[in-house]
């Protein structure tokens, strides 16, 4: 079995107070903020490792990122991945989710065959939560999101628990399939000191656009349908919305607001 | 000279920090209450490799080394200083056996210590005085194929959680040349646990007494040669004990700075966080400089040890400076907290108590300064 | 012929329309009105005639219906294929859906199928002067907002957070129902839903609770503390408190939030009769939504809340609890 885990290095939230917005380029200046593995991607990697423990096979970590994220890939190898591949090229910069998914799917095509593509549901920074489904679309395979459990189903398939509002769906899927995982799926293992040494013995592969067959134009900033018109840091963090009316009206309106937000 | 940590060391720091925050934080209230070490965590610590960081791989450790050890202890200490206090003495036990033990002794004891089946102890201090190692009274008489030990060891960390004790006793003449070291198992006939101490700080590191009443130790458990005991004790302290204590102090300093800064950024007086007030900033700057200096001194000792460079003075300096700095910085942090600083709900008062305990533990400041003076006095002799 | 330029995905599961679809219908109608555009609600599933009528009552100009037994259970690939074919046939400018479990999944596949851009979890929608959709999306945990648009591809697809917009008023249906081509074979349904189960909301400890209702000194006395507990109970949440209620014995030590660094991370926090002193506010600053109820309009908590109610909690909470019970039924 081969499981591909898509991992995104994200700036460590402990240092986000150091982020600065560049008003001209409309981008966030990241400076020297160290990167961590996106927490949900780490859970995806843990899920992959657990699958490998149950059924054998190979876990391949794939990351589309700038070249300075080697420590993050090394960490994935230390956690137990068999291979770590960095997809890096100046041409990829500025990719929106469509371009990102396209590029990653082109890389995955080079790692055929596979049974699973696992990702975290969303990242800490972009938090669009779209990439896994779009990768699946480009690969023409089924996908499920918000996965909180992956079980082996007796009739050679898999039983997957996917969260919906106020409940869970249990779904039967047959590989190859893409799954994106929620925080409830597992607690990732600790990397032990011995794991660190094992991770150092594995190599990190470097792929660029030359290594991929990119036939469609969805690459980089120019190839991204989504463009940013404006970026700004909102003034007050809280909405400070005061409800008005007599107390009984306020009570009912609050209940209505909470209902629409999904709390009742 | 490269002051950056390697990728390996950064990952090490990260993973131990995560382990400490998740596994140790929930145990701290109970530790403060009872003074007990969470022995059920030993197995997990063994699996993490924390216990075997200076044990070679062939004996069940990972041999990542002394600088790695310091980083491990620092990160654990950032969360709960009592933990590295206990672990550093465990490491002292593993170091003594690894550096001076026979192949059989290493094969027999090191894997158990690496896995966390039990904790290790380094029992040097007699009631006659830890600062006067050469004057110790605990005796060890060879009778047939056994050594018979008589005496007491006090202020021994991990005493009541340990079955493997490295003990130094007198086999020969008075003075340093008459001492020898032994590996004593807690279940040897005549070996007993004595009182448990009730410390004001570093609660969670057990401190107690070991009692030997005609304790029978097989000849095979002599560590090194007869007469080597003083050398073993001193090297154990210099190479492992002092850097270990310094790491505990480093952990405290990290915690102190974090507590002080967080509080200062949140506490509002005169309409602004007090971190904007200059006098508070002076306190914070001083704590910051203590932390940075302590870290450089301590890491240097780890590096020197990994290069096999002698470091008596440097190691004494790291221990003495760091523990003193931890105490004075904790005091400043308490003042930053105002009246909240002396309330038990806030961590800073515990950090001060923890720091105070590190000052005499593992060697008093006075003895440390004698070591530094010995080195400095020889620097400019004509 | 379908005339609508704005299509709204009318999410339904097991015969129930999701509110967010109606909210987007409302927003769509609001955007469309000044420029003479029409808005269609798009419905997929099986046995949909009642739901289609509902959507007309909520004001949709057109309701596009794909009704087929193989669509009775949601499957993203088959739904996306049908939507793509309809979109390519009728060329809407804008396609909106709720940022729900279904909506995010479906829109992501659909946008990829259409090779167009998707703006996710929007908290605002505007139309530019060139009649392009400007989507306001949060990033970096909500610390940054961006306006996203798609200059070159069609349609512009966006998913919107539930509760941002208002449902339209119900009125006499004036629009029409238009069936959509459904070309589906059993093998197009690529996964099989085995069962749907209810999920228990976690509320064992304060630190894990998704909903926290906290009471303060302003509750007044022990006899009235039950209001805090009732609100917590009816929302499946945990009870919290500031220091004074704990000192008075109305609440337990373990329920105290804020003192000595105890921090919580609920999705919803409601502070009842809490003034909002530093310790407590620091403890709850990670809450996603903060609701404050206090008699004193100058209470500091009103500077740190998302929704504030100035008034006597004894008058606000009874009707509130009533209304919540009705929704939960």
Short mmCIF file of N, CA and C in Angstrom, two decimals, chain B residues 200-281:
data_model
loop_
_atom_site.label_atom_id
_atom_site.label_comp_id
_atom_site.label_asym_id
_atom_site.label_seq_id
_atom_site.Cartn_x
_atom_site.Cartn_y
_atom_site.Cartn_z
N UNK B 200 11.30 22.72 50.24
CA UNK B 200 10.44 23.87 49.92
C UNK B 200 10.28 24.06 48.42
N UNK B 201 11.16 23.44 47.65
CA UNK B 201 11.08 23.64 46.21
C UNK B 201 11.50 22.38 45.49
N UNK B 202 11.44 22.42 44.14
CA UNK B 202 11.73 21.23 43.35
C UNK B 202 11.00 20.02 43.91
N UNK B 203 9.75 20.28 44.28
CA UNK B 203 8.93 19.19 44.83
C UNK B 203 8.49 18.36 43.64
N UNK B 204 8.65 17.07 43.73
CA UNK B 204 8.43 16.23 42.56
C UNK B 204 9.74 15.54 42.24
N UNK B 205 10.84 16.09 42.73
CA UNK B 205 12.10 15.34 42.76
C UNK B 205 12.23 14.83 44.19
N UNK B 206 12.21 13.52 44.31
CA UNK B 206 12.24 12.93 45.64
C UNK B 206 13.64 13.08 46.23
N UNK B 207 13.70 13.51 47.47
CA UNK B 207 15.00 13.61 48.16
C UNK B 207 14.90 12.82 49.45
N UNK B 208 15.86 11.94 49.67
CA UNK B 208 15.76 11.13 50.88
C UNK B 208 17.10 10.51 51.28
N UNK B 209 17.00 9.59 52.18
CA UNK B 209 18.18 9.01 52.81
C UNK B 209 18.32 7.55 52.42
N UNK B 210 19.56 7.11 52.20
CA UNK B 210 19.83 5.70 51.98
C UNK B 210 20.62 5.19 53.19
N UNK B 211 20.21 4.05 53.72
CA UNK B 211 20.86 3.51 54.92
C UNK B 211 21.49 2.15 54.60
N UNK B 212 22.74 2.01 55.02
CA UNK B 212 23.43 0.73 54.81
C UNK B 212 23.77 0.14 56.16
N UNK B 213 23.15 -1.01 56.48
CA UNK B 213 23.46 -1.71 57.75
C UNK B 213 23.98 -3.08 57.38
N UNK B 214 25.30 -3.17 57.37
CA UNK B 214 25.94 -4.43 56.91
C UNK B 214 25.37 -4.85 55.58
N UNK B 215 25.33 -3.89 54.70
CA UNK B 215 24.76 -4.14 53.38
C UNK B 215 25.75 -4.95 52.54
N UNK B 216 25.29 -6.03 51.95
CA UNK B 216 26.16 -6.94 51.19
C UNK B 216 26.15 -6.59 49.72
N UNK B 217 27.32 -6.19 49.23
CA UNK B 217 27.46 -5.83 47.82
C UNK B 217 28.45 -6.80 47.17
N UNK B 218 28.05 -7.56 46.14
CA UNK B 218 28.97 -8.51 45.51
C UNK B 218 30.21 -7.79 44.98
N UNK B 219 31.34 -8.48 44.99
CA UNK B 219 32.60 -7.91 44.52
C UNK B 219 32.47 -7.41 43.08
N UNK B 220 31.64 -8.15 42.32
CA UNK B 220 31.47 -7.80 40.91
C UNK B 220 30.85 -6.42 40.75
N UNK B 221 30.28 -5.89 41.81
CA UNK B 221 29.64 -4.56 41.71
C UNK B 221 30.56 -3.42 42.11
N UNK B 222 31.82 -3.70 42.34
CA UNK B 222 32.78 -2.60 42.53
C UNK B 222 32.88 -1.86 41.20
N UNK B 223 32.76 -0.56 41.25
CA UNK B 223 32.80 0.25 40.03
C UNK B 223 34.24 0.75 39.86
N UNK B 224 34.88 0.37 38.79
CA UNK B 224 36.27 0.75 38.61
C UNK B 224 37.14 -0.01 39.60
N UNK B 225 38.23 0.65 40.11
CA UNK B 225 39.13 -0.02 41.05
C UNK B 225 38.95 0.53 42.44
N UNK B 226 39.46 -0.24 43.43
CA UNK B 226 39.51 0.31 44.78
C UNK B 226 40.38 1.55 44.74
N UNK B 227 39.97 2.58 45.46
CA UNK B 227 40.76 3.81 45.51
C UNK B 227 40.39 4.79 44.41
N UNK B 228 39.52 4.36 43.49
CA UNK B 228 39.16 5.25 42.39
C UNK B 228 37.93 6.08 42.75
N UNK B 229 37.37 5.82 43.92
CA UNK B 229 36.09 6.42 44.29
C UNK B 229 36.06 7.93 44.21
N UNK B 230 37.13 8.61 44.71
CA UNK B 230 37.15 10.08 44.69
C UNK B 230 37.14 10.58 43.25
N UNK B 231 37.96 9.97 42.41
CA UNK B 231 38.03 10.37 41.02
C UNK B 231 36.67 10.21 40.34
N UNK B 232 36.03 9.06 40.64
CA UNK B 232 34.72 8.81 40.03
C UNK B 232 33.72 9.88 40.51
N UNK B 233 33.75 10.15 41.82
CA UNK B 233 32.79 11.11 42.36
C UNK B 233 33.00 12.49 41.74
N UNK B 234 34.27 12.93 41.72
CA UNK B 234 34.54 14.27 41.21
C UNK B 234 34.19 14.38 39.72
N UNK B 235 34.60 13.38 38.97
CA UNK B 235 34.29 13.47 37.53
C UNK B 235 32.80 13.40 37.29
N UNK B 236 32.13 12.59 38.12
CA UNK B 236 30.68 12.50 37.97
C UNK B 236 30.03 13.87 38.19
N UNK B 237 30.51 14.55 39.22
CA UNK B 237 29.95 15.86 39.54
C UNK B 237 30.30 16.87 38.45
N UNK B 238 31.60 16.91 38.12
CA UNK B 238 32.05 17.91 37.16
C UNK B 238 31.41 17.71 35.79
N UNK B 239 31.40 16.45 35.33
CA UNK B 239 31.01 16.21 33.94
C UNK B 239 29.51 16.08 33.76
N UNK B 240 28.83 15.65 34.79
CA UNK B 240 27.40 15.39 34.63
C UNK B 240 26.53 16.14 35.64
N UNK B 241 26.99 16.17 36.89
CA UNK B 241 26.15 16.78 37.92
C UNK B 241 25.99 18.28 37.76
N UNK B 242 27.12 18.98 37.61
CA UNK B 242 27.03 20.45 37.53
C UNK B 242 26.30 20.91 36.27
N UNK B 243 26.65 20.36 35.08
CA UNK B 243 25.87 20.78 33.91
C UNK B 243 24.39 20.42 34.06
N UNK B 244 24.11 19.32 34.73
CA UNK B 244 22.72 18.94 34.97
C UNK B 244 22.00 19.96 35.83
N UNK B 245 22.66 20.37 36.91
CA UNK B 245 22.07 21.38 37.78
C UNK B 245 21.90 22.69 37.03
N UNK B 246 22.92 23.04 36.24
CA UNK B 246 22.81 24.27 35.46
C UNK B 246 21.60 24.20 34.53
N UNK B 247 21.34 23.03 33.98
CA UNK B 247 20.19 22.88 33.09
C UNK B 247 18.89 23.08 33.84
N UNK B 248 18.84 22.64 35.07
CA UNK B 248 17.64 22.87 35.88
C UNK B 248 17.45 24.38 36.06
N UNK B 249 18.55 25.06 36.39
CA UNK B 249 18.48 26.51 36.52
C UNK B 249 18.05 27.19 35.24
N UNK B 250 18.54 26.68 34.11
CA UNK B 250 18.15 27.24 32.81
C UNK B 250 16.66 27.10 32.58
N UNK B 251 16.14 25.94 32.93
CA UNK B 251 14.70 25.71 32.80
C UNK B 251 13.93 26.73 33.62
N UNK B 252 14.39 26.96 34.86
CA UNK B 252 13.73 27.93 35.73
C UNK B 252 13.80 29.32 35.11
N UNK B 253 14.96 29.69 34.59
CA UNK B 253 15.10 31.03 34.00
C UNK B 253 14.15 31.22 32.83
N UNK B 254 14.02 30.19 31.98
CA UNK B 254 13.08 30.28 30.86
C UNK B 254 11.66 30.53 31.39
N UNK B 255 11.27 29.76 32.38
CA UNK B 255 9.91 29.87 32.92
C UNK B 255 9.71 31.24 33.56
N UNK B 256 10.74 31.72 34.26
CA UNK B 256 10.65 33.01 34.93
C UNK B 256 10.44 34.13 33.93
N UNK B 257 11.23 34.12 32.87
CA UNK B 257 11.10 35.18 31.87
C UNK B 257 9.71 35.15 31.24
N UNK B 258 9.25 33.94 30.91
CA UNK B 258 7.94 33.83 30.28
C UNK B 258 6.83 34.33 31.20
N UNK B 259 6.88 33.92 32.47
CA UNK B 259 5.85 34.35 33.41
C UNK B 259 5.87 35.87 33.57
N UNK B 260 7.09 36.41 33.73
CA UNK B 260 7.21 37.85 33.97
C UNK B 260 6.70 38.65 32.78
N UNK B 261 7.09 38.24 31.57
CA UNK B 261 6.71 39.01 30.39
C UNK B 261 5.22 38.89 30.10
N UNK B 262 4.69 37.68 30.23
CA UNK B 262 3.24 37.52 29.98
C UNK B 262 2.44 38.39 30.93
N UNK B 263 2.83 38.33 32.21
CA UNK B 263 2.09 39.12 33.18
C UNK B 263 2.21 40.60 32.86
N UNK B 264 3.44 41.04 32.57
CA UNK B 264 3.65 42.47 32.31
C UNK B 264 2.88 42.94 31.08
N UNK B 265 2.70 42.07 30.10
CA UNK B 265 1.96 42.46 28.90
C UNK B 265 0.46 42.50 29.13
N UNK B 266 -0.01 41.77 30.14
CA UNK B 266 -1.45 41.71 30.37
C UNK B 266 -1.91 42.69 31.44
N UNK B 267 -1.08 42.89 32.44
CA UNK B 267 -1.48 43.73 33.57
C UNK B 267 -1.53 45.19 33.17
N UNK B 268 -2.66 45.80 33.36
CA UNK B 268 -2.82 47.19 32.96
C UNK B 268 -2.82 48.09 34.20
N UNK B 269 -1.96 49.08 34.18
CA UNK B 269 -1.96 50.12 35.23
C UNK B 269 -1.83 51.45 34.52
N UNK B 270 -2.50 52.48 35.04
CA UNK B 270 -2.43 53.79 34.39
C UNK B 270 -2.83 53.68 32.92
N UNK B 271 -3.74 52.77 32.62
CA UNK B 271 -4.26 52.68 31.25
C UNK B 271 -3.39 51.94 30.25
N UNK B 272 -2.22 51.42 30.69
CA UNK B 272 -1.36 50.73 29.72
C UNK B 272 -0.80 49.46 30.36
N UNK B 273 -0.37 48.50 29.54
CA UNK B 273 0.29 47.34 30.14
C UNK B 273 1.54 47.78 30.87
N UNK B 274 1.86 47.14 31.99
CA UNK B 274 3.01 47.60 32.76
C UNK B 274 4.33 47.30 32.04
N UNK B 275 4.28 46.49 30.98
CA UNK B 275 5.51 46.26 30.22
C UNK B 275 5.98 47.52 29.51
N UNK B 276 5.14 48.57 29.50
CA UNK B 276 5.58 49.83 28.91
C UNK B 276 6.29 50.73 29.92
N UNK B 277 6.25 50.34 31.18
CA UNK B 277 6.89 51.16 32.22
C UNK B 277 8.37 50.83 32.30
N UNK B 278 9.22 51.87 32.37
CA UNK B 278 10.66 51.66 32.30
C UNK B 278 11.21 50.80 33.43
N UNK B 279 10.71 50.99 34.64
CA UNK B 279 11.29 50.21 35.74
C UNK B 279 10.98 48.73 35.58
N UNK B 280 9.80 48.43 35.04
CA UNK B 280 9.49 47.03 34.77
C UNK B 280 10.40 46.52 33.65
N UNK B 281 10.65 47.38 32.68
CA UNK B 281 11.51 46.97 31.56
C UNK B 281 12.93 46.67 32.05
#
